[in-house]
Short mmCIF file of C-alpha atoms in Angstrom, two decimals:
data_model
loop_
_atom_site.label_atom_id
_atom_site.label_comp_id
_atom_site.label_asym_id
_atom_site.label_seq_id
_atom_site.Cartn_x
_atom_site.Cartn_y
_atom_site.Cartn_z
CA UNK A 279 4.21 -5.15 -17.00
CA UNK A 280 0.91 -3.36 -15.66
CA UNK A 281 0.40 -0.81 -13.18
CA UNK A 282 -2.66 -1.51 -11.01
CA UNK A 283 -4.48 1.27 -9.10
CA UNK A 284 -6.55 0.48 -6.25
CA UNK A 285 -8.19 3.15 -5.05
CA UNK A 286 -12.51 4.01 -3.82
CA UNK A 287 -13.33 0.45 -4.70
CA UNK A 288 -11.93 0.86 -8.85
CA UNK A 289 -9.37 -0.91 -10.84
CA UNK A 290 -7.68 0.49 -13.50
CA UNK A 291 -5.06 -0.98 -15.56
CA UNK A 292 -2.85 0.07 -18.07
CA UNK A 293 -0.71 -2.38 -20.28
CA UNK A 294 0.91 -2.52 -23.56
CA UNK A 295 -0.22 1.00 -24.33
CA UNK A 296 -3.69 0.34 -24.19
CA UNK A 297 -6.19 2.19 -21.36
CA UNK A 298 -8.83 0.79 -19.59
CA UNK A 299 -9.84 3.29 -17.18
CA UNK A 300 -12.45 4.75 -15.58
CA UNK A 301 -11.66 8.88 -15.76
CA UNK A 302 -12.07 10.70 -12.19
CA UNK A 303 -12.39 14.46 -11.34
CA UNK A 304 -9.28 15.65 -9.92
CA UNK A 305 -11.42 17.19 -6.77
CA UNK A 306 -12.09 13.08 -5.98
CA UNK A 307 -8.47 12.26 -6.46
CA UNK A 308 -6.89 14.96 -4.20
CA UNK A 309 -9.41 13.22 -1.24
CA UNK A 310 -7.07 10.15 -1.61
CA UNK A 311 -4.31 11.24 1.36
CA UNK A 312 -0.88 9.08 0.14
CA UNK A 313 1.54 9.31 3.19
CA UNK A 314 5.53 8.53 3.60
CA UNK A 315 5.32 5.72 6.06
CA UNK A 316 8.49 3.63 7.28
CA UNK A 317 7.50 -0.34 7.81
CA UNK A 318 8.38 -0.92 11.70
CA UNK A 319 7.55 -4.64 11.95
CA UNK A 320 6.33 -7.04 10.04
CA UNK A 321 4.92 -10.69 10.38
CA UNK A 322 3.22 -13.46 8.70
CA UNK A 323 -0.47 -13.82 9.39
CA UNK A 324 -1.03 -16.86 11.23
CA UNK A 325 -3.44 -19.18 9.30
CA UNK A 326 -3.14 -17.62 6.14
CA UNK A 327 -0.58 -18.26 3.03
CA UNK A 328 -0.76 -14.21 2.00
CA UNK A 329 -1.04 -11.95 4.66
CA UNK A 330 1.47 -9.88 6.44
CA UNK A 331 0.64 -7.77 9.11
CA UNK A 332 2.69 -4.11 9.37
CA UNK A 333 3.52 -1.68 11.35
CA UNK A 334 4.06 1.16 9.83
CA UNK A 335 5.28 4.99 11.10
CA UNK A 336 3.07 7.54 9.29
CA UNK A 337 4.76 10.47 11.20
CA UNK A 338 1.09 10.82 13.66
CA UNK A 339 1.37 7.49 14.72
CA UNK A 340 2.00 4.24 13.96
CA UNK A 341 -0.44 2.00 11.62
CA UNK A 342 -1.52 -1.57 11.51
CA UNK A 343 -1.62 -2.52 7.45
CA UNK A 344 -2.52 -6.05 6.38
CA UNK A 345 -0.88 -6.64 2.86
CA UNK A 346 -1.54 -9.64 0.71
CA UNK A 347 2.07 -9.48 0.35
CA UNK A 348 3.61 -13.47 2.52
CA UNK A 349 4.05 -15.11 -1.27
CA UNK A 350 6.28 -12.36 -2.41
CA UNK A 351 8.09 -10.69 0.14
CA UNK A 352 9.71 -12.14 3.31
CA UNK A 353 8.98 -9.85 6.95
CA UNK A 354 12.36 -9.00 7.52
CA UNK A 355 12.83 -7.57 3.58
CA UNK A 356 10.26 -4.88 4.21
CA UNK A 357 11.21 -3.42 7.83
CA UNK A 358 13.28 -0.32 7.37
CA UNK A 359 11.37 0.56 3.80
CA UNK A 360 9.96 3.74 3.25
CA UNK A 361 6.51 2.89 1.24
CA UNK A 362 3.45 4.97 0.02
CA UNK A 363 0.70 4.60 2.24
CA UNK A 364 -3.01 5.33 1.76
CA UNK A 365 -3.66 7.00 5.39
CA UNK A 366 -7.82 8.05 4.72
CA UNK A 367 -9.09 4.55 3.42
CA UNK A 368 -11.83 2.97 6.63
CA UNK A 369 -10.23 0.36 8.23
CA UNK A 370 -11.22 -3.12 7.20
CA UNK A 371 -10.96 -6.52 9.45
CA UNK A 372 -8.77 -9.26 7.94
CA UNK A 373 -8.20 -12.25 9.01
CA UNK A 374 -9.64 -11.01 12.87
CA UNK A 375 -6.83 -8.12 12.37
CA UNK A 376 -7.89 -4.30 11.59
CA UNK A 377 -6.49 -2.89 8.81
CA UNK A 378 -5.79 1.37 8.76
CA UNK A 379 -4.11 1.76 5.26
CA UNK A 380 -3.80 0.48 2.20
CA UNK A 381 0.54 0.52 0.58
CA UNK A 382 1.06 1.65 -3.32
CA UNK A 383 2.11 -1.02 -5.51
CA UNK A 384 2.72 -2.30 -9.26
CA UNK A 385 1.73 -5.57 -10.44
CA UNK A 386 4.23 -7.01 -12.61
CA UNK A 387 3.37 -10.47 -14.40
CA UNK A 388 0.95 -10.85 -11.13
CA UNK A 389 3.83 -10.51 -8.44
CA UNK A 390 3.50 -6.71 -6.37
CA UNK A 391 6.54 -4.42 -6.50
CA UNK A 392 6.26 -2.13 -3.73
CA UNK A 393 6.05 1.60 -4.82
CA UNK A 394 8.99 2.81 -1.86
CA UNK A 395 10.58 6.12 -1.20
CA UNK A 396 14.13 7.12 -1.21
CA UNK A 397 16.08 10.06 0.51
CA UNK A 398 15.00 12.04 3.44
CA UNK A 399 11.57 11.86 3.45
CA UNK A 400 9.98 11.58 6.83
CA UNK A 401 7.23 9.19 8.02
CA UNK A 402 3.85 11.31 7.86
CA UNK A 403 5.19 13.70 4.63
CA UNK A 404 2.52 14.15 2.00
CA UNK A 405 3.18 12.48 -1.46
CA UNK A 406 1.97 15.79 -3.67
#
């Protein structure tokens, strides 16, 4: 298994105890704002084989996410889930959609896990 960080345009991985990173200051990782958001709707993209698009609660408002996520996870699975959601990325047009977020997620042998929250967290709370 490998955890896969996408964040200001880097990848890093680490697997099997080896590191292949790129070291950041702290002051450039505490720009990155990771949110509580719950997953409101969700549909496939039409036209494409791995895009969903979300709605997703982020406590402020609600937020249109397009996740390469159709090949692993069926609509209906995510609505209700309380994910980890980039909120201070610039949107980016998919697939004629705008997309305001990026979600947190592991990459095991290729396939996504969603990083999700459990308890009382709210949509909008600040992952610290």
């Amino acid at each position: 298994m490998s955890l896969q960080v996408f964040a200001l345009g880097r990848v890093s991985t680490v697997s099997g105890g080896e590191a292949q990173q790129e070291l950041i200051d702290i002051e450039l990782f505490k720009k990155v704002d990771l949110r509580v958001g719950v997953v409101k709707h969700a549909e496939k993209v039409a036209g494409s084989k791995k895009l969903l698009r979300l709605l997703i609660d982020v406590g402020t408002e609600v937020r249109q996410i397009i996740a390469g996520l159709a090949e692993w996870y069926k609509p209906e699975e995510l609505v209700g889930k309380k994910v980890v959601v980039v909120v201070n990325l610039k949107p980016k047009k998919l697939m004629g959609f705008e997309s305001q977020g990026m979600l947190l997620a592991t990459c095991d042998q290729g396939k996504p896990l969603l990083v999700t929250i459990e308890g009382d967290a709210k949509p909008g709370s600040k992952i610290c």
